[in-house]
PDB file of C-alpha atoms in Angstrom:
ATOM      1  CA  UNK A 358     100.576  16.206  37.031  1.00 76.00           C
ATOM      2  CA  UNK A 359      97.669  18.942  37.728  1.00 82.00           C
ATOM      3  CA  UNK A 360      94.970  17.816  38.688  1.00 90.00           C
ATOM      4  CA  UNK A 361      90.899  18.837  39.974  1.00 94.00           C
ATOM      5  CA  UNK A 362      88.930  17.464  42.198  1.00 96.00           C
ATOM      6  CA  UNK A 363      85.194  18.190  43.147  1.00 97.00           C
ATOM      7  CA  UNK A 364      84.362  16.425  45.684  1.00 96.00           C
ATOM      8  CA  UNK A 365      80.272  17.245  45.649  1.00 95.00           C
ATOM      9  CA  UNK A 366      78.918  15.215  42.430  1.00 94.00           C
ATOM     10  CA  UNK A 367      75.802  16.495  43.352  1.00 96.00           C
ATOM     11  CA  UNK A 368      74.245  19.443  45.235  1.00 97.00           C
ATOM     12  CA  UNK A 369      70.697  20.488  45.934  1.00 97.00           C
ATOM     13  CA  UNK A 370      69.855  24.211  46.979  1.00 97.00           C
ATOM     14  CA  UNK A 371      66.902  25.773  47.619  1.00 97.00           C
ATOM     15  CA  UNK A 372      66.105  29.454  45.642  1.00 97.00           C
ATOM     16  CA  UNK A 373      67.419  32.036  47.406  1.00 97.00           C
ATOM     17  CA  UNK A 374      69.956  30.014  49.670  1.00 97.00           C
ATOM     18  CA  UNK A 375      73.339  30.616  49.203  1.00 97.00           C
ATOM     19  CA  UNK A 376      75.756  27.999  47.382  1.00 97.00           C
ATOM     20  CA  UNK A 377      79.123  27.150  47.388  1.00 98.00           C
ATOM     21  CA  UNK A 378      80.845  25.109  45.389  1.00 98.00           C
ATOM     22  CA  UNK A 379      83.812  23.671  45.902  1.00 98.00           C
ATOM     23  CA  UNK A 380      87.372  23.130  43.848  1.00 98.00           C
ATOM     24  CA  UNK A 381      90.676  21.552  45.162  1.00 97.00           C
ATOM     25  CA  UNK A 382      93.490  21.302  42.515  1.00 95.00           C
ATOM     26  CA  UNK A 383      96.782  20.168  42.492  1.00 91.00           C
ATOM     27  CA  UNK A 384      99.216  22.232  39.816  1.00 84.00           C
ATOM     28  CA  UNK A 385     102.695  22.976  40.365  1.00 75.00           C
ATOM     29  CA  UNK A 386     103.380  25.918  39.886  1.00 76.00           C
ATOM     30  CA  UNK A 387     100.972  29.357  39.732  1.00 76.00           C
ATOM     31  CA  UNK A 388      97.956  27.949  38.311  1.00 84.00           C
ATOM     32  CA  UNK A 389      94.918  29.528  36.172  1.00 87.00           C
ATOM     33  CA  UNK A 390      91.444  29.337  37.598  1.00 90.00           C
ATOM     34  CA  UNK A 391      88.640  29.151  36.266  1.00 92.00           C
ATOM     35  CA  UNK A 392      84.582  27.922  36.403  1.00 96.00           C
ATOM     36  CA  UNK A 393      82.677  27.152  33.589  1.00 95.00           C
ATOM     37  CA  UNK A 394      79.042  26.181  33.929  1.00 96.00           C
ATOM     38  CA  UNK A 395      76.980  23.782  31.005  1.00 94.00           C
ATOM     39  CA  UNK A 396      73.405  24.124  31.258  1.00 92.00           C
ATOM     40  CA  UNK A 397      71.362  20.801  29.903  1.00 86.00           C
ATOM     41  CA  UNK A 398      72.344  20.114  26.339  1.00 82.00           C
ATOM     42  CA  UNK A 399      74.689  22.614  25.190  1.00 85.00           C
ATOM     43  CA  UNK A 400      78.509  24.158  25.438  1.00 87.00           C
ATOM     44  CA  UNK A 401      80.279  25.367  28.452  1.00 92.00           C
ATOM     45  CA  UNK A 402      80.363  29.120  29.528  1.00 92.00           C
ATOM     46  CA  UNK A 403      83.142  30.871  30.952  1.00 92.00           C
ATOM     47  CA  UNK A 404      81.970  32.005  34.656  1.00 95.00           C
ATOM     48  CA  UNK A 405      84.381  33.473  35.753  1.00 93.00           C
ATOM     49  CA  UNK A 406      89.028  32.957  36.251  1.00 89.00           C
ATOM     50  CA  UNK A 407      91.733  33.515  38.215  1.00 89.00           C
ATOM     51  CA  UNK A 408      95.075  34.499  36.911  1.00 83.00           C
ATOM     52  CA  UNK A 409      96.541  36.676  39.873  1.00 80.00           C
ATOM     53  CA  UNK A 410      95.931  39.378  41.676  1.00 83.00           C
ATOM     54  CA  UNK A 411      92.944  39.976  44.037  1.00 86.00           C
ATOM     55  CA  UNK A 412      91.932  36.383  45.301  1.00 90.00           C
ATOM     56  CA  UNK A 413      87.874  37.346  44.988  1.00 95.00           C
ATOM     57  CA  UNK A 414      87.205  37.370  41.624  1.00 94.00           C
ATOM     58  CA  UNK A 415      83.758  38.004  40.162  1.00 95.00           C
ATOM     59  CA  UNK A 416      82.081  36.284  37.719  1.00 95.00           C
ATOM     60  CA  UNK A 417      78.944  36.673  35.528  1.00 94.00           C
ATOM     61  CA  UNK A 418      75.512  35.966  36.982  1.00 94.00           C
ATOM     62  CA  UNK A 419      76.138  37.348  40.594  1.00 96.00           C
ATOM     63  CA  UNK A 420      78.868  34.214  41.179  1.00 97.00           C
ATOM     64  CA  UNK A 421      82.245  34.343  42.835  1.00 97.00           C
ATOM     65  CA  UNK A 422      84.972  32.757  43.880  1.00 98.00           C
ATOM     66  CA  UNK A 423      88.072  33.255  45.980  1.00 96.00           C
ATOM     67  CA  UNK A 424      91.409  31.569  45.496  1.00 95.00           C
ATOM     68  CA  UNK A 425      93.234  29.453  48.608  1.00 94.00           C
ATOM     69  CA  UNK A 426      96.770  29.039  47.612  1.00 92.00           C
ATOM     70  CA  UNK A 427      97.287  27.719  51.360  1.00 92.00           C
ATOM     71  CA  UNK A 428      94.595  25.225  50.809  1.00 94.00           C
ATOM     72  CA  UNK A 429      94.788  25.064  46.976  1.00 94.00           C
ATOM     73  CA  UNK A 430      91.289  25.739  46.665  1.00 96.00           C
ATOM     74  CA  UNK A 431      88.786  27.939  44.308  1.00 97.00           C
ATOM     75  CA  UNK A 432      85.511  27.798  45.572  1.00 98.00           C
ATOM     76  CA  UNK A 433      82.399  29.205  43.948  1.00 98.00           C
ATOM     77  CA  UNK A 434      80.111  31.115  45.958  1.00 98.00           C
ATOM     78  CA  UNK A 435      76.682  32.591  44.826  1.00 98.00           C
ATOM     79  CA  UNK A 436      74.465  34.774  48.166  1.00 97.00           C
ATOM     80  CA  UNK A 437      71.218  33.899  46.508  1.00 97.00           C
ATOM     81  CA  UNK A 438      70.650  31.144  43.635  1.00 97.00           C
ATOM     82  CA  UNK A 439      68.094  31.323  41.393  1.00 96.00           C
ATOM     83  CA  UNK A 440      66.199  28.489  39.686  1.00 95.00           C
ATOM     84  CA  UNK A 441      67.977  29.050  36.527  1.00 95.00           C
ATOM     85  CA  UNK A 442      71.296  28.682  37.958  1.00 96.00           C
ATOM     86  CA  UNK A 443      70.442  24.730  37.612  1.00 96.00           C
ATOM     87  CA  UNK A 444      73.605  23.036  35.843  1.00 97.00           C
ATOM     88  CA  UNK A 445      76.145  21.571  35.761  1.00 96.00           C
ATOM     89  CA  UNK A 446      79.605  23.098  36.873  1.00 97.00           C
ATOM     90  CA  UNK A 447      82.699  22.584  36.217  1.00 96.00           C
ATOM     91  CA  UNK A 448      86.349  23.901  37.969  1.00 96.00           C
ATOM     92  CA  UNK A 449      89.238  23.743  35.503  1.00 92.00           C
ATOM     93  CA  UNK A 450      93.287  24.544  36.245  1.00 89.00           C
ATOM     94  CA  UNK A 451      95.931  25.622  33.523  1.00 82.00           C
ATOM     95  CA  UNK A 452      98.953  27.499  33.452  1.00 69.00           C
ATOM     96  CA  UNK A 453     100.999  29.321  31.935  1.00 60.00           C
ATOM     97  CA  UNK A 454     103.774  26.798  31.211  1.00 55.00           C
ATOM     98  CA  UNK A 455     100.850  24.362  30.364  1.00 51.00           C
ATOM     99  CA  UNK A 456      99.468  27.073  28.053  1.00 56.00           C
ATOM    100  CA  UNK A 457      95.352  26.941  26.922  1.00 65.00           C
ATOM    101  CA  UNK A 458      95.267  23.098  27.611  1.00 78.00           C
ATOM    102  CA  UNK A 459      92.834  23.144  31.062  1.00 85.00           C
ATOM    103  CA  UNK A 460      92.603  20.338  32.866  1.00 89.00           C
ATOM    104  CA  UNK A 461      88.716  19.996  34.395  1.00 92.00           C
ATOM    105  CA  UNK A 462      87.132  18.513  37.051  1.00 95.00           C
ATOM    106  CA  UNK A 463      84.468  15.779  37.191  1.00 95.00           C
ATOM    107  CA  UNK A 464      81.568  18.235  37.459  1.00 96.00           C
ATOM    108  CA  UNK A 465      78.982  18.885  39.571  1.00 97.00           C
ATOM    109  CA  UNK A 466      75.350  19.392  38.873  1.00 96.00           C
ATOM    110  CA  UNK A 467      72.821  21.745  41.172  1.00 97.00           C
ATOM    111  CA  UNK A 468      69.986  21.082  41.698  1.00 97.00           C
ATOM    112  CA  UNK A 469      67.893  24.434  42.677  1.00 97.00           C
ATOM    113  CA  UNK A 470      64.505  23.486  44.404  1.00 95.00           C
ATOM    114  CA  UNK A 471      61.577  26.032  44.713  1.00 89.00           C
TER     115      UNK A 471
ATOM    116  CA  UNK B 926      78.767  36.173  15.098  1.00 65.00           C
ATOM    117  CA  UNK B 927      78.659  31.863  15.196  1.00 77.00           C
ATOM    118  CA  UNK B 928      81.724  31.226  17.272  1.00 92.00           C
ATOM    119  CA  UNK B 929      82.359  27.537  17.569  1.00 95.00           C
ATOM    120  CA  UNK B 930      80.232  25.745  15.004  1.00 96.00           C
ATOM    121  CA  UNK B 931      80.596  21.923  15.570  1.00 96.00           C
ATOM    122  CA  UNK B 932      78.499  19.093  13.044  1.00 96.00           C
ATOM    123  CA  UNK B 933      76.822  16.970  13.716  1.00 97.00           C
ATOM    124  CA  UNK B 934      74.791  17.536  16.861  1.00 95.00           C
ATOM    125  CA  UNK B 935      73.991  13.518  16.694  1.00 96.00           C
ATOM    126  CA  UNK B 936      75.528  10.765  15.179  1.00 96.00           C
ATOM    127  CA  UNK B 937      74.836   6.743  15.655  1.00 97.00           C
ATOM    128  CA  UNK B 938      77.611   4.921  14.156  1.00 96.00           C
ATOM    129  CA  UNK B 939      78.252   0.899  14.249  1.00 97.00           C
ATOM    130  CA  UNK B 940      81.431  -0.582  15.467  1.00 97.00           C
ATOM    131  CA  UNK B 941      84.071  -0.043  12.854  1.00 97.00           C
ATOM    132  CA  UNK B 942      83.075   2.579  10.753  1.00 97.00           C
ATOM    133  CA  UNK B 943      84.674   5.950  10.684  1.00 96.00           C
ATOM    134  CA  UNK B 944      83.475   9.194  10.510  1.00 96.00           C
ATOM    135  CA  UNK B 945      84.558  12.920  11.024  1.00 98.00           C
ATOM    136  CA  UNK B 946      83.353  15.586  13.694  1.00 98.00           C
ATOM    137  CA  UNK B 947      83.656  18.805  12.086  1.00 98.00           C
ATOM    138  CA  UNK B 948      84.260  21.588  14.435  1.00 98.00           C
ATOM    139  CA  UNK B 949      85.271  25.298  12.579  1.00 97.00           C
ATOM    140  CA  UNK B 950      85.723  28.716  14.565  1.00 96.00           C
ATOM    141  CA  UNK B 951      85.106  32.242  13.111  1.00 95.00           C
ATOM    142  CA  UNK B 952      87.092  34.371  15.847  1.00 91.00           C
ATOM    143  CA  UNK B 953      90.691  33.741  14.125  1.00 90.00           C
ATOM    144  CA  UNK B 954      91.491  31.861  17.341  1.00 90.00           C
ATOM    145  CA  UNK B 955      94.991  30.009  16.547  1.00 88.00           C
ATOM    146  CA  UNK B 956      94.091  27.296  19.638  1.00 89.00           C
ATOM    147  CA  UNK B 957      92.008  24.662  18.722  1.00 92.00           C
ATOM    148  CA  UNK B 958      91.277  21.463  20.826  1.00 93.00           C
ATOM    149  CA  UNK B 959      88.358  18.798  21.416  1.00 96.00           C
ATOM    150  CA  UNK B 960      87.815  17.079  24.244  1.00 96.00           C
ATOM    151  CA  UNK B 961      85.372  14.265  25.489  1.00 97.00           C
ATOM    152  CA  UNK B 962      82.974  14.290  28.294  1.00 95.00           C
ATOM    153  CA  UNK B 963      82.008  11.679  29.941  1.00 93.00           C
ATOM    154  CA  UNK B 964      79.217  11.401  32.867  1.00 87.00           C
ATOM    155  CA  UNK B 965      81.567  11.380  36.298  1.00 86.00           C
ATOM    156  CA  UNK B 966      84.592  11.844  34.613  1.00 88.00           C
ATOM    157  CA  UNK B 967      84.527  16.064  33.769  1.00 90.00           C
ATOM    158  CA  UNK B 968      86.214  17.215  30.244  1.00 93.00           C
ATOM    159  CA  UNK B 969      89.177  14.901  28.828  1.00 94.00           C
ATOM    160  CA  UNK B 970      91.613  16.330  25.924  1.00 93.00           C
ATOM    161  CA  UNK B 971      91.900  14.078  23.033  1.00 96.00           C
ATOM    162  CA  UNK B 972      94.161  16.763  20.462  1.00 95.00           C
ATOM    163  CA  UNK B 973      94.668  20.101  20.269  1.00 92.00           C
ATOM    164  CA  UNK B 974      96.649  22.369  18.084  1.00 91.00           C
ATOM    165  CA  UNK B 975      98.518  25.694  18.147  1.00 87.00           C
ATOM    166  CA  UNK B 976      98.029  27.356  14.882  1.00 88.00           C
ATOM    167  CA  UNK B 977      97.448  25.717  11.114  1.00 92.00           C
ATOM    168  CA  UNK B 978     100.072  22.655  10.799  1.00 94.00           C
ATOM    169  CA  UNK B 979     100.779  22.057  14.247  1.00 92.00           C
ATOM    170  CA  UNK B 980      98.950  19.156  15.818  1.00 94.00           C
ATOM    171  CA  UNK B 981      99.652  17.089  19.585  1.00 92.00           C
ATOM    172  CA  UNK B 982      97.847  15.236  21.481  1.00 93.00           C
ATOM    173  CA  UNK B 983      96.558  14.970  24.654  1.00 90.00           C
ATOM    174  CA  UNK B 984      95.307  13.151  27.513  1.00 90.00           C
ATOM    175  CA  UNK B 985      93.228  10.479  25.571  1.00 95.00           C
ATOM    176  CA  UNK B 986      94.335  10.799  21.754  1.00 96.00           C
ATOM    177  CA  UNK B 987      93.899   6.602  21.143  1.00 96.00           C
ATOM    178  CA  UNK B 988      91.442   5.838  17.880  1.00 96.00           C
ATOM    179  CA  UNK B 989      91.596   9.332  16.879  1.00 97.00           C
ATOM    180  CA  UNK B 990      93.103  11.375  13.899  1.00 97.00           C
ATOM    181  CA  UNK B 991      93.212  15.238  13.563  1.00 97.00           C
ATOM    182  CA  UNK B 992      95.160  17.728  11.127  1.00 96.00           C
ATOM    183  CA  UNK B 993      94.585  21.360  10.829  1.00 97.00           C
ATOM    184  CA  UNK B 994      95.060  22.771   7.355  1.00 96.00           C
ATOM    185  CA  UNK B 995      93.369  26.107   7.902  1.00 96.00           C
ATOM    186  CA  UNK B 996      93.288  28.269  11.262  1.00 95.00           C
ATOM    187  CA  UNK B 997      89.121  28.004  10.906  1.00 96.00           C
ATOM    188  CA  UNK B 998      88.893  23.790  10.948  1.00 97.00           C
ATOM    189  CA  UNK B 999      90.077  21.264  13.040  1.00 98.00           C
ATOM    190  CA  UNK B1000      88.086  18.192  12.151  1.00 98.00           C
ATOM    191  CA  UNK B1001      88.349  15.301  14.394  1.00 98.00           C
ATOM    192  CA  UNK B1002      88.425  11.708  12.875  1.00 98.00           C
ATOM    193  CA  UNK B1003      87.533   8.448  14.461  1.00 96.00           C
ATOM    194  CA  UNK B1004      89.160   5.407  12.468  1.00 92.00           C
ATOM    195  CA  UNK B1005      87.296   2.880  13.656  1.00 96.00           C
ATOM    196  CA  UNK B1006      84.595   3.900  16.098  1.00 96.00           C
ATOM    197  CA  UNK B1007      84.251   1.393  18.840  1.00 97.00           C
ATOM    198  CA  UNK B1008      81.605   1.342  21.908  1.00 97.00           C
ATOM    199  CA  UNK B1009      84.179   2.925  24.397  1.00 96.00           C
ATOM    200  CA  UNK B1010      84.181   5.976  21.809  1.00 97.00           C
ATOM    201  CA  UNK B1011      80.847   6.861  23.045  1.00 97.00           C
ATOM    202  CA  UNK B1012      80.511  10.101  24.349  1.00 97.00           C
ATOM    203  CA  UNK B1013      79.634  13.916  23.767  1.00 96.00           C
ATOM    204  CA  UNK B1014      82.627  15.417  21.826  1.00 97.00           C
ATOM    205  CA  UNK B1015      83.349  19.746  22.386  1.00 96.00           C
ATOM    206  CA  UNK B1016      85.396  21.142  20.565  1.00 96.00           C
ATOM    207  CA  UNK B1017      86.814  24.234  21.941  1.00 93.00           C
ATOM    208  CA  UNK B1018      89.036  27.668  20.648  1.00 91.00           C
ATOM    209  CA  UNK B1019      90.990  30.459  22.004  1.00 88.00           C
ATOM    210  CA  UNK B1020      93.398  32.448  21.063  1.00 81.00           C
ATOM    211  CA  UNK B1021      97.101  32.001  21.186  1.00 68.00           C
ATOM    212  CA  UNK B1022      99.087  30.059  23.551  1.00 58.00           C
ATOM    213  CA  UNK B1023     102.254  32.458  22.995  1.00 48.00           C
ATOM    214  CA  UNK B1024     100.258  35.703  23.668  1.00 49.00           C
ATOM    215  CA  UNK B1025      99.216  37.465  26.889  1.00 49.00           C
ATOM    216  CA  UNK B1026      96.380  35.025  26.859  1.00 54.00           C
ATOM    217  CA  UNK B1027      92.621  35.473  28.728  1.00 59.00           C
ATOM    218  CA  UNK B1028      92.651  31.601  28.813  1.00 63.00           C
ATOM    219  CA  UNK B1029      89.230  31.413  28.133  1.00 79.00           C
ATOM    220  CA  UNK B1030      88.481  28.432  26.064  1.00 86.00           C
ATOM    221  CA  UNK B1031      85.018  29.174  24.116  1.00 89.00           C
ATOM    222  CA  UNK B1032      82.775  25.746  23.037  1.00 92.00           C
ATOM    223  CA  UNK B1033      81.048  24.705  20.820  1.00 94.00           C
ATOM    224  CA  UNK B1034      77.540  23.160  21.539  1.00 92.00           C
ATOM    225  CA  UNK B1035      79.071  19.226  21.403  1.00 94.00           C
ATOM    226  CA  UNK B1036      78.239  16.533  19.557  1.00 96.00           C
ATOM    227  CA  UNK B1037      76.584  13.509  20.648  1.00 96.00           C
ATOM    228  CA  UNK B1038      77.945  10.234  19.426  1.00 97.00           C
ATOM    229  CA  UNK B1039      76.829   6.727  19.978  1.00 97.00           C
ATOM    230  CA  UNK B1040      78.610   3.761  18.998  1.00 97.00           C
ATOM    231  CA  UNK B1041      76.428   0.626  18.836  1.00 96.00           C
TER     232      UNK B1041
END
């Protein structure tokens, strides 16, 4: 069965540090990437996915994230965060034998300290 | 352009009552699903359904009820709300699971629900 994990529940940056965030999943066959963020009281927002091709993608907001098929990983990467990057984020893997029904991690929330 | 439009935002309910989360999409998306979030435990799939008629469920479907008469609505129905029902309910669309997809699920805001 796929499967995310996100091991950091929470992380505290300071501005202007880089971040990374990271996703393992577990999906049999080519999976679909992708990392949604939910700022305090409302929906999730597509950041950015990974369907094939070039294993950097970029994502809205100045965030990235590069696909590990070797370590099954999708981290999220940002060179500078900014206060308002504070949220909660969330790594999700689908496919296309498992069609639109994404399977997400448990989250985790950054903290940005100025 | 609304999007995902989900009612209510809030609801309290009392063990045993029922009640409906309406969720209804303006972008003619034929995939509809909800899903529960829970703190710790990410975004769970209760239903979701592939165009007008066709209902399944998913990871955690128990106590809950859902048709889809129209591709616009896919109201989601507790029968008898119990304590473990508590949560913050999305609702979520996209377009078709047969087509050269994006994959990009778009939410709706949530609604809170507390069962006392």
């Amino acid at each position: 069965a796929q499967s995310v994990t996100q091991p950091d529940i929470h992380i505290t940056v300071s501005e202007g540090a880089s971040l990374e965030l990271r996703c393992n999943y577990s999906y049999g066959a080519t999976p679909y990437l992708f990392w949604y963020v939910q700022s305090p009281g409302q929906g999730l927002q597509l950041l950015l996915k990974y369907f094939s091709g070039d294993t950097l993608v970029q994502g809205i907001k100045g965030f990235e994230a590069e696909f590990k098929r070797s370590q099954s990983s999708f981290n999220l990467r940002k060179p500078s965060v900014h206060w308002s990057d504070a949220a909660e984020y969330f790594c999700a893997v689908g496919g296309n034998g498992y069609g639109n029904k994404l399977v997400f991690g448990a989250g985790t929330i950054l903290r940005v300290k100025s | 352009n609304a999007g995902v439009t989900q009612t209510p935002k809030f609801q309290v309910l009392k063990t045993g009552q029922s009640m409906t989360l309406q969720c209804a999409q303006d972008m003619n998306h034929e995939y509809m699903s909800w899903y529960r979030q829970d703190p710790g435990m990410g975004l769970r799939l209760i239903h979701y359904s592939v165009g007008a008629g066709i209902t399944d469920q998913g990871e955690v479907p128990n106590g809950y009820n859902v048709s889809r008469s129209t591709t616009e609505d896919f109201p989601l129905r507790l029968l008898s709300a119990a304590p473990s029902q508590t949560s913050v309910y999305f609702c979520a669309s996209s377009y078709s699971l047969w087509e050269t997809n994006t994959g990009e699920l778009f939410f709706g805001e949530g609604s809170r629900l507390t069962v006392l």
